[in-house]
Amino acid sequence: AARATRLGAVFTQDFFVAPGAADAFGRTYRALSGIGQDRLSLIGYDIARFLLRQLDSDEATLAEAVRQASRFDGVGHRFEFGGGQINEALFILGFRDGQAVLLE
């Protein structure tokens, strides 16, 4: 990580939870399920929120609304289909002081 910081390394990832971003979700999830959050619970939460927003769309079908939706930033995932079938949204991260940080 120190070498990556020196080299200014940048990378992409499809999953990123900023420090503190999932705290409220984690407390509620534990209260309801009795277990701690994991990546699967976060993607379920993020995708449900994304899809619920698309239900109010003017598009004819939910599938078309999803394809045409603007980028959605969830707790740990991003969704943007750009008119197609593939999620094109990624997190761009870099290293600063030996830690991976969100750049975009």
The first five atom37 places (N, CA, C, CB, O) and aatype in JSON, in Angstrom:
{
  "aatype": [0, 0, 1, 0, 16, 1, 10, 7, 0, 19, 13, 16, 5, 3, 13, 13, 19, 0, 14, 7, 0, 0, 3, 0, 13, 7, 1, 16, 18, 1, 0, 10, 15, 7, 9, 7, 5, 3, 1, 10, 15, 10, 9, 7, 18, 3, 9, 0, 1, 13, 10, 10, 1, 5, 10, 3, 15, 3, 6, 0, 16, 10, 0, 6, 0, 19, 1, 5, 0, 15, 1, 13, 3, 7, 19, 7, 8, 1, 13, 6, 13, 7, 7, 7, 5, 9, 2, 6, 0, 10, 13, 9, 10, 7, 13, 1, 3, 7, 5, 0, 19, 10, 10, 6],
  "atom_mask": [
    [1, 1, 1, 1, 1],
    [1, 1, 1, 1, 1],
    [1, 1, 1, 1, 1],
    [1, 1, 1, 1, 1],
    [1, 1, 1, 1, 1],
    [1, 1, 1, 1, 1],
    [1, 1, 1, 1, 1],
    [1, 1, 1, 0, 1],
    [1, 1, 1, 1, 1],
    [1, 1, 1, 1, 1],
    [1, 1, 1, 1, 1],
    [1, 1, 1, 1, 1],
    [1, 1, 1, 1, 1],
    [1, 1, 1, 1, 1],
    [1, 1, 1, 1, 1],
    [1, 1, 1, 1, 1],
    [1, 1, 1, 1, 1],
    [1, 1, 1, 1, 1],
    [1, 1, 1, 1, 1],
    [1, 1, 1, 0, 1],
    [1, 1, 1, 1, 1],
    [1, 1, 1, 1, 1],
    [1, 1, 1, 1, 1],
    [1, 1, 1, 1, 1],
    [1, 1, 1, 1, 1],
    [1, 1, 1, 0, 1],
    [1, 1, 1, 1, 1],
    [1, 1, 1, 1, 1],
    [1, 1, 1, 1, 1],
    [1, 1, 1, 1, 1],
    [1, 1, 1, 1, 1],
    [1, 1, 1, 1, 1],
    [1, 1, 1, 1, 1],
    [1, 1, 1, 0, 1],
    [1, 1, 1, 1, 1],
    [1, 1, 1, 0, 1],
    [1, 1, 1, 1, 1],
    [1, 1, 1, 1, 1],
    [1, 1, 1, 1, 1],
    [1, 1, 1, 1, 1],
    [1, 1, 1, 1, 1],
    [1, 1, 1, 1, 1],
    [1, 1, 1, 1, 1],
    [1, 1, 1, 0, 1],
    [1, 1, 1, 1, 1],
    [1, 1, 1, 1, 1],
    [1, 1, 1, 1, 1],
    [1, 1, 1, 1, 1],
    [1, 1, 1, 1, 1],
    [1, 1, 1, 1, 1],
    [1, 1, 1, 1, 1],
    [1, 1, 1, 1, 1],
    [1, 1, 1, 1, 1],
    [1, 1, 1, 1, 1],
    [1, 1, 1, 1, 1],
    [1, 1, 1, 1, 1],
    [1, 1, 1, 1, 1],
    [1, 1, 1, 1, 1],
    [1, 1, 1, 1, 1],
    [1, 1, 1, 1, 1],
    [1, 1, 1, 1, 1],
    [1, 1, 1, 1, 1],
    [1, 1, 1, 1, 1],
    [1, 1, 1, 1, 1],
    [1, 1, 1, 1, 1],
    [1, 1, 1, 1, 1],
    [1, 1, 1, 1, 1],
    [1, 1, 1, 1, 1],
    [1, 1, 1, 1, 1],
    [1, 1, 1, 1, 1],
    [1, 1, 1, 1, 1],
    [1, 1, 1, 1, 1],
    [1, 1, 1, 1, 1],
    [1, 1, 1, 0, 1],
    [1, 1, 1, 1, 1],
    [1, 1, 1, 0, 1],
    [1, 1, 1, 1, 1],
    [1, 1, 1, 1, 1],
    [1, 1, 1, 1, 1],
    [1, 1, 1, 1, 1],
    [1, 1, 1, 1, 1],
    [1, 1, 1, 0, 1],
    [1, 1, 1, 0, 1],
    [1, 1, 1, 0, 1],
    [1, 1, 1, 1, 1],
    [1, 1, 1, 1, 1],
    [1, 1, 1, 1, 1],
    [1, 1, 1, 1, 1],
    [1, 1, 1, 1, 1],
    [1, 1, 1, 1, 1],
    [1, 1, 1, 1, 1],
    [1, 1, 1, 1, 1],
    [1, 1, 1, 1, 1],
    [1, 1, 1, 0, 1],
    [1, 1, 1, 1, 1],
    [1, 1, 1, 1, 1],
    [1, 1, 1, 1, 1],
    [1, 1, 1, 0, 1],
    [1, 1, 1, 1, 1],
    [1, 1, 1, 1, 1],
    [1, 1, 1, 1, 1],
    [1, 1, 1, 1, 1],
    [1, 1, 1, 1, 1],
    [1, 1, 1, 1, 1]
  ],
  "atom_positions": [
    [[0.81, -1.19, 0.0], [0.0, 0.0, 0.0], [0.87, 1.27, 0.0], [-0.93, -0.01, 1.2], [0.52, 2.26, -0.63]],
    [[1.99, 1.22, 0.7], [2.88, 2.39, 0.7], [3.47, 2.61, -0.68], [4.01, 2.22, 1.75], [3.58, 3.75, -1.14]],
    [[3.85, 1.53, -1.36], [4.39, 1.64, -2.71], [3.32, 2.14, -3.68], [4.95, 0.28, -3.19], [3.6, 2.97, -4.55]],
    [[2.1, 1.64, -3.53], [1.0, 2.09, -4.38], [0.75, 3.58, -4.19], [-0.29, 1.29, -4.08], [0.43, 4.28, -5.15]],
    [[0.89, 4.06, -2.96], [0.73, 5.48, -2.69], [1.81, 6.27, -3.42], [0.78, 5.75, -1.17], [1.53, 7.29, -4.06]],
    [[3.05, 5.81, -3.32], [4.17, 6.5, -3.99], [3.98, 6.53, -5.5], [5.5, 5.82, -3.64], [4.32, 7.52, -6.15]],
    [[3.45, 5.46, -6.06], [3.29, 5.36, -7.51], [2.0, 6.03, -8.0], [3.3, 3.91, -7.93], [1.8, 6.17, -9.21]],
    [[1.13, 6.44, -7.08], [-0.14, 7.05, -7.48], [-1.08, 6.05, -8.13], [0.0, 0.0, 0.0], [-1.83, 6.4, -9.04]],
    [[-1.05, 4.8, -7.66], [-1.87, 3.75, -8.25], [-3.36, 4.06, -8.14], [-1.57, 2.41, -7.58], [-3.83, 4.54, -7.11]],
    [[-4.07, 3.78, -9.21], [-5.52, 3.98, -9.29], [-6.12, 2.67, -9.77], [-5.9, 5.18, -10.25], [-5.53, 1.99, -10.61]],
    [[-7.29, 2.31, -9.26], [-7.95, 1.07, -9.69], [-9.46, 1.23, -9.59], [-7.48, -0.14, -8.84], [-9.95, 2.16, -8.95]],
    [[-10.18, 0.33, -10.22], [-11.65, 0.36, -10.18], [-12.14, -0.84, -9.38], [-12.25, 0.36, -11.62], [-11.47, -1.87, -9.26]],
    [[-13.33, -0.68, -8.85], [-13.95, -1.74, -8.06], [-15.47, -1.55, -8.12], [-13.43, -1.73, -6.57], [-15.95, -0.43, -8.22]],
    [[-16.2, -2.65, -8.06], [-17.66, -2.55, -8.13], [-18.31, -2.42, -6.75], [-18.23, -3.75, -8.85], [-19.52, -2.26, -6.66]],
    [[-17.53, -2.5, -5.7], [-18.06, -2.45, -4.34], [-17.17, -1.56, -3.5], [-18.16, -3.87, -3.73], [-15.95, -1.75, -3.45]],
    [[-17.77, -0.58, -2.82], [-17.0, 0.3, -1.94], [-17.95, 0.9, -0.92], [-16.27, 1.41, -2.74], [-18.97, 1.49, -1.28]],
    [[-17.62, 0.75, 0.34], [-18.41, 1.35, 1.42], [-17.52, 2.37, 2.12], [-18.94, 0.26, 2.43], [-16.53, 2.01, 2.76]],
    [[-17.89, 3.62, 1.99], [-17.12, 4.68, 2.65], [-17.23, 4.5, 4.17], [-17.62, 6.09, 2.21], [-18.26, 4.04, 4.66]],
    [[-16.2, 4.87, 4.9], [-16.25, 4.75, 6.36], [-17.5, 5.44, 6.92], [-14.99, 5.34, 7.0], [-17.73, 6.62, 6.66]],
    [[-18.28, 4.7, 7.69], [-19.47, 5.23, 8.33], [-20.73, 5.18, 7.48], [0.0, 0.0, 0.0], [-21.83, 5.36, 8.0]],
    [[-20.59, 4.94, 6.16], [-21.75, 5.0, 5.25], [-22.79, 3.92, 5.53], [-21.28, 4.88, 3.83], [-23.97, 4.13, 5.27]],
    [[-22.37, 2.79, 6.05], [-23.31, 1.69, 6.28], [-23.69, 1.52, 7.74], [-22.72, 0.41, 5.76], [-24.35, 0.54, 8.09]],
    [[-23.3, 2.44, 8.6], [-23.56, 2.29, 10.03], [-25.05, 2.19, 10.36], [-22.96, 3.46, 10.79], [-25.46, 1.28, 11.08]],
    [[-25.85, 3.1, 9.83], [-27.29, 3.08, 10.12], [-27.93, 1.81, 9.56], [-27.99, 4.33, 9.53], [-28.74, 1.17, 10.22]],
    [[-27.56, 1.46, 8.33], [-28.08, 0.22, 7.74], [-27.68, -0.98, 8.6], [-27.55, 0.04, 6.3], [-28.52, -1.84, 8.89]],
    [[-26.43, -1.04, 9.01], [-25.93, -2.16, 9.81], [-26.69, -2.32, 11.12], [0.0, 0.0, 0.0], [-27.0, -3.45, 11.51]],
    [[-26.99, -1.22, 11.79], [-27.74, -1.31, 13.05], [-29.15, -1.84, 12.81], [-27.8, 0.07, 13.74], [-29.62, -2.71, 13.54]],
    [[-29.81, -1.32, 11.79], [-31.18, -1.77, 11.49], [-31.18, -3.22, 11.03], [-31.81, -0.87, 10.41], [-32.03, -4.0, 11.45]],
    [[-30.23, -3.58, 10.19], [-30.14, -4.96, 9.69], [-29.93, -5.94, 10.85], [-28.99, -5.09, 8.66], [-30.57, -6.99, 10.9]],
    [[-29.04, -5.6, 11.76], [-28.79, -6.47, 12.92], [-30.04, -6.59, 13.79], [-27.6, -5.94, 13.76], [-30.37, -7.68, 14.26]],
    [[-30.73, -5.49, 14.01], [-31.95, -5.51, 14.83], [-33.03, -6.4, 14.2], [-32.49, -4.08, 15.02], [-33.75, -7.09, 14.91]],
    [[-33.13, -6.37, 12.89], [-34.16, -7.15, 12.21], [-33.77, -8.61, 11.98], [-34.48, -6.51, 10.88], [-34.62, -9.5, 12.06]],
    [[-32.49, -8.86, 11.7], [-32.07, -10.21, 11.33], [-31.32, -10.96, 12.42], [-31.22, -10.14, 10.11], [-31.25, -12.19, 12.4]],
    [[-30.75, -10.2, 13.36], [-29.95, -10.85, 14.41], [-28.53, -11.15, 13.98], [0.0, 0.0, 0.0], [-27.76, -11.71, 14.77]],
    [[-28.16, -10.79, 12.77], [-26.79, -11.0, 12.29], [-26.25, -9.7, 11.71], [-26.73, -12.14, 11.23], [-27.0, -8.77, 11.41]],
    [[-24.95, -9.65, 11.55], [-24.33, -8.45, 10.99], [-24.47, -8.38, 9.49], [0.0, 0.0, 0.0], [-24.72, -9.39, 8.83]],
    [[-24.33, -7.21, 8.97], [-24.41, -7.0, 7.52], [-23.23, -7.64, 6.82], [-24.47, -5.51, 7.19], [-22.16, -7.84, 7.4]],
    [[-23.44, -7.97, 5.56], [-22.37, -8.44, 4.7], [-22.6, -7.87, 3.3], [-22.3, -10.01, 4.68], [-23.54, -7.11, 3.09]],
    [[-21.76, -8.24, 2.37], [-21.88, -7.68, 1.03], [-23.21, -8.05, 0.38], [-20.72, -8.17, 0.15], [-23.8, -7.23, -0.33]],
    [[-23.69, -9.25, 0.61], [-24.96, -9.69, 0.03], [-26.12, -8.85, 0.57], [-25.2, -11.17, 0.34], [-27.0, -8.46, -0.2]],
    [[-26.13, -8.57, 1.86], [-27.21, -7.75, 2.42], [-27.15, -6.33, 1.87], [-27.13, -7.73, 3.97], [-28.18, -5.71, 1.63]],
    [[-25.94, -5.81, 1.67], [-25.8, -4.46, 1.13], [-26.25, -4.37, -0.32], [-24.36, -3.99, 1.24], [-26.88, -3.39, -0.71]],
    [[-25.94, -5.38, -1.13], [-26.38, -5.31, -2.52], [-27.9, -5.45, -2.6], [-25.7, -6.39, -3.37], [-28.53, -4.82, -3.44]],
    [[-28.49, -6.27, -1.75], [-29.94, -6.38, -1.71], [-30.59, -5.05, -1.36], [0.0, 0.0, 0.0], [-31.58, -4.65, -1.98]],
    [[-30.04, -4.38, -0.38], [-30.55, -3.07, 0.04], [-30.39, -2.04, -1.08], [-29.82, -2.6, 1.3], [-31.33, -1.32, -1.4]],
    [[-29.19, -1.98, -1.66], [-28.93, -1.0, -2.7], [-29.8, -1.24, -3.94], [-27.46, -1.02, -3.09], [-30.34, -0.29, -4.5]],
    [[-29.92, -2.47, -4.35], [-30.69, -2.74, -5.57], [-32.18, -2.52, -5.34], [-30.44, -4.17, -6.05], [-32.89, -2.07, -6.24]],
    [[-32.66, -2.84, -4.14], [-34.08, -2.58, -3.83], [-34.36, -1.07, -3.88], [-34.46, -3.15, -2.44], [-35.37, -0.65, -4.44]],
    [[-33.48, -0.27, -3.31], [-33.65, 1.19, -3.35], [-33.6, 1.71, -4.78], [-32.58, 1.88, -2.5], [-34.39, 2.58, -5.15]],
    [[-32.68, 1.2, -5.58], [-32.56, 1.6, -6.97], [-33.84, 1.25, -7.74], [-31.34, 0.92, -7.63], [-34.38, 2.1, -8.46]],
    [[-34.32, 0.03, -7.59], [-35.52, -0.39, -8.33], [-36.76, 0.36, -7.88], [-35.74, -1.88, -8.16], [-37.61, 0.71, -8.71]],
    [[-36.88, 0.62, -6.59], [-38.05, 1.37, -6.11], [-38.1, 2.76, -6.73], [-38.02, 1.47, -4.58], [-39.18, 3.27, -7.03]],
    [[-36.95, 3.38, -6.92], [-36.92, 4.7, -7.57], [-37.38, 4.63, -9.02], [-35.51, 5.3, -7.5], [-37.98, 5.57, -9.54]],
    [[-37.1, 3.51, -9.67], [-37.47, 3.37, -11.08], [-38.96, 3.13, -11.27], [-36.68, 2.24, -11.71], [-39.49, 3.35, -12.36]],
    [[-39.64, 2.69, -10.24], [-41.08, 2.44, -10.35], [-41.86, 3.71, -10.64], [-41.6, 1.79, -9.08], [-42.96, 3.66, -11.19]],
    [[-41.32, 4.85, -10.27], [-41.98, 6.14, -10.5], [-41.62, 6.73, -11.87], [-41.61, 7.12, -9.41], [-42.03, 7.85, -12.18]],
    [[-40.88, 6.0, -12.67], [-40.43, 6.5, -13.96], [-41.57, 6.6, -14.96], [-39.33, 5.61, -14.5], [-42.6, 5.94, -14.83]],
    [[-41.36, 7.43, -15.97], [-42.32, 7.56, -17.06], [-42.12, 6.49, -18.14], [-42.21, 8.95, -17.69], [-42.9, 6.41, -19.09]],
    [[-41.09, 5.66, -17.99], [-40.83, 4.61, -18.98], [-41.96, 3.59, -18.97], [-39.47, 3.93, -18.7], [-42.64, 3.42, -17.97]],
    [[-42.14, 2.9, -20.1], [-43.23, 1.94, -20.25], [-43.06, 0.7, -19.38], [-43.34, 1.52, -21.71], [-44.04, 0.15, -18.87]],
    [[-41.81, 0.26, -19.2], [-41.58, -0.95, -18.4], [-40.47, -0.68, -17.39], [-41.21, -2.15, -19.31], [-39.67, 0.24, -17.54]],
    [[-40.44, -1.5, -16.36], [-39.38, -1.38, -15.37], [-38.02, -1.64, -16.02], [-39.61, -2.37, -14.2], [-37.04, -0.97, -15.7]],
    [[-37.96, -2.61, -16.93], [-36.69, -2.91, -17.61], [-36.17, -1.68, -18.36], [-36.87, -4.08, -18.59], [-34.98, -1.38, -18.3]],
    [[-37.05, -0.98, -19.04], [-36.62, 0.22, -19.78], [-36.25, 1.35, -18.8], [-37.75, 0.69, -20.74], [-35.31, 2.1, -19.05]],
    [[-36.98, 1.46, -17.71], [-36.65, 2.46, -16.7], [-35.26, 2.21, -16.13], [-37.69, 2.46, -15.58], [-34.5, 3.16, -15.92]],
    [[-34.92, 0.95, -15.89], [-33.59, 0.6, -15.37], [-32.52, 0.97, -16.4], [-33.51, -0.91, -15.02], [-31.5, 1.55, -16.05]],
    [[-32.76, 0.63, -17.66], [-31.77, 0.94, -18.71], [-31.53, 2.44, -18.84], [-32.24, 0.38, -20.05], [-30.4, 2.86, -19.1]],
    [[-32.56, 3.24, -18.66], [-32.47, 4.68, -18.88], [-32.16, 5.48, -17.61], [-33.76, 5.17, -19.48], [-31.95, 6.69, -17.69]],
    [[-32.13, 4.85, -16.48], [-31.93, 5.55, -15.2], [-30.57, 6.22, -15.14], [-32.08, 4.57, -14.03], [-29.58, 5.72, -15.67]],
    [[-30.54, 7.37, -14.48], [-29.25, 8.02, -14.23], [-28.52, 7.23, -13.14], [-29.45, 9.52, -13.8], [-29.11, 6.38, -12.47]],
    [[-27.24, 7.53, -12.98], [-26.43, 6.78, -12.02], [-27.02, 6.87, -10.62], [-24.98, 7.3, -12.02], [-27.44, 7.94, -10.17]],
    [[-27.05, 5.74, -9.95], [-27.53, 5.64, -8.58], [-26.36, 5.23, -7.7], [-28.72, 4.63, -8.46], [-25.71, 4.22, -7.97]],
    [[-26.1, 5.99, -6.66], [-25.06, 5.65, -5.68], [-25.72, 5.1, -4.44], [-24.19, 6.89, -5.34], [-26.38, 5.83, -3.7]],
    [[-25.53, 3.81, -4.2], [-26.06, 3.18, -3.0], [-25.04, 3.21, -1.87], [0.0, 0.0, 0.0], [-24.04, 3.92, -1.95]],
    [[-25.29, 2.43, -0.85], [-24.37, 2.36, 0.3], [-23.04, 1.75, -0.11], [-25.0, 1.54, 1.44], [-21.98, 2.21, 0.32]],
    [[-23.07, 0.72, -0.95], [-21.83, 0.06, -1.35], [-21.72, -0.23, -2.83], [0.0, 0.0, 0.0], [-20.72, -0.79, -3.28]],
    [[-22.75, 0.13, -3.6], [-22.79, -0.19, -5.02], [-23.29, 1.0, -5.82], [-23.67, -1.41, -5.28], [-24.02, 1.85, -5.32]],
    [[-22.88, 1.04, -7.08], [-23.38, 2.04, -8.02], [-24.06, 1.29, -9.16], [-22.22, 2.95, -8.56], [-23.66, 0.19, -9.54]],
    [[-25.12, 1.91, -9.69], [-25.82, 1.32, -10.82], [-26.01, 2.37, -11.9], [-27.17, 0.73, -10.39], [-26.48, 3.47, -11.62]],
    [[-25.64, 2.03, -13.12], [-25.88, 2.87, -14.29], [-25.73, 1.98, -15.52], [-24.88, 4.09, -14.34], [-24.67, 1.42, -15.77]],
    [[-26.81, 1.85, -16.27], [-26.84, 0.92, -17.38], [-26.65, 1.58, -18.74], [-28.12, 0.18, -17.38], [-26.45, 0.88, -19.73]],
    [[-26.69, 2.89, -18.81], [-26.39, 3.6, -20.04], [-27.19, 3.14, -21.24], [0.0, 0.0, 0.0], [-26.69, 3.13, -22.37]],
    [[-28.44, 2.77, -21.02], [-29.29, 2.33, -22.12], [-29.16, 0.87, -22.47], [0.0, 0.0, 0.0], [-29.89, 0.38, -23.33]],
    [[-28.24, 0.16, -21.83], [-27.99, -1.24, -22.17], [-28.35, -2.21, -21.05], [0.0, 0.0, 0.0], [-29.15, -1.9, -20.17]],
    [[-27.74, -3.36, -21.1], [-28.02, -4.45, -20.17], [-26.94, -4.62, -19.1], [-28.18, -5.75, -20.94], [-27.13, -5.42, -18.17]],
    [[-25.84, -3.91, -19.19], [-24.7, -4.12, -18.31], [-24.49, -2.91, -17.41], [-23.42, -4.41, -19.13], [-24.47, -1.77, -17.87]],
    [[-24.34, -3.17, -16.11], [-24.05, -2.1, -15.17], [-22.64, -1.58, -15.44], [-24.19, -2.59, -13.68], [-21.66, -2.32, -15.31]],
    [[-22.55, -0.32, -15.83], [-21.27, 0.28, -16.19], [-20.65, 1.12, -15.09], [-21.45, 1.12, -17.41], [-19.54, 1.63, -15.25]],
    [[-21.33, 1.26, -13.97], [-20.85, 2.14, -12.91], [-19.83, 1.42, -12.02], [-22.03, 2.64, -12.06], [-20.09, 0.33, -11.53]],
    [[-18.7, 2.05, -11.84], [-17.65, 1.53, -10.97], [-17.17, 2.65, -10.05], [-16.48, 0.95, -11.8], [-17.4, 3.83, -10.31]],
    [[-16.51, 2.25, -9.0], [-15.84, 3.2, -8.12], [-14.39, 3.3, -8.58], [-15.93, 2.76, -6.61], [-13.76, 2.28, -8.87]],
    [[-13.87, 4.51, -8.66], [-12.46, 4.71, -8.98], [-11.76, 5.07, -7.68], [-12.26, 5.83, -10.08], [-12.09, 6.06, -7.03]],
    [[-10.79, 4.25, -7.32], [-10.08, 4.41, -6.07], [-8.59, 4.6, -6.33], [-10.31, 3.2, -5.14], [-8.06, 4.18, -7.36]],
    [[-7.95, 5.23, -5.39], [-6.52, 5.4, -5.45], [-5.95, 5.25, -4.05], [0.0, 0.0, 0.0], [-6.69, 5.1, -3.08]],
    [[-4.65, 5.27, -3.96], [-4.01, 5.12, -2.66], [-3.47, 6.47, -2.18], [-2.87, 4.08, -2.73], [-2.81, 7.19, -2.93]],
    [[-3.77, 6.77, -0.93], [-3.22, 7.95, -0.25], [-2.81, 7.51, 1.14], [-4.26, 9.13, -0.19], [-3.59, 6.91, 1.88]],
    [[-1.59, 7.8, 1.46], [-1.06, 7.45, 2.79], [-1.3, 5.98, 3.13], [-1.7, 8.33, 3.86], [-1.63, 5.64, 4.27]],
    [[-1.13, 5.12, 2.13], [-1.25, 3.69, 2.36], [-2.66, 3.16, 2.45], [0.0, 0.0, 0.0], [-2.85, 1.98, 2.74]],
    [[-3.67, 3.99, 2.21], [-5.06, 3.57, 2.29], [-5.76, 3.78, 0.94], [-5.79, 4.35, 3.4], [-5.5, 4.76, 0.25]],
    [[-6.65, 2.86, 0.59], [-7.46, 3.05, -0.6], [-8.54, 4.08, -0.28], [-8.09, 1.69, -1.08], [-9.24, 3.96, 0.73]],
    [[-8.66, 5.08, -1.15], [-9.65, 6.14, -0.96], [-10.43, 6.33, -2.26], [-8.97, 7.47, -0.52], [-9.9, 6.1, -3.35]],
    [[-11.67, 6.74, -2.14], [-12.52, 6.97, -3.28], [-12.08, 8.25, -3.99], [-13.98, 7.06, -2.87], [-11.99, 9.31, -3.38]],
    [[-11.82, 8.14, -5.29], [-11.46, 9.31, -6.09], [-12.66, 9.8, -6.88], [-10.29, 8.98, -7.04], [-12.85, 11.0, -7.04]],
    [[-13.45, 8.87, -7.37], [-14.66, 9.23, -8.11], [-15.69, 8.12, -8.02], [-14.33, 9.52, -9.59], [-16.77, 8.23, -8.59]]
  ]
}
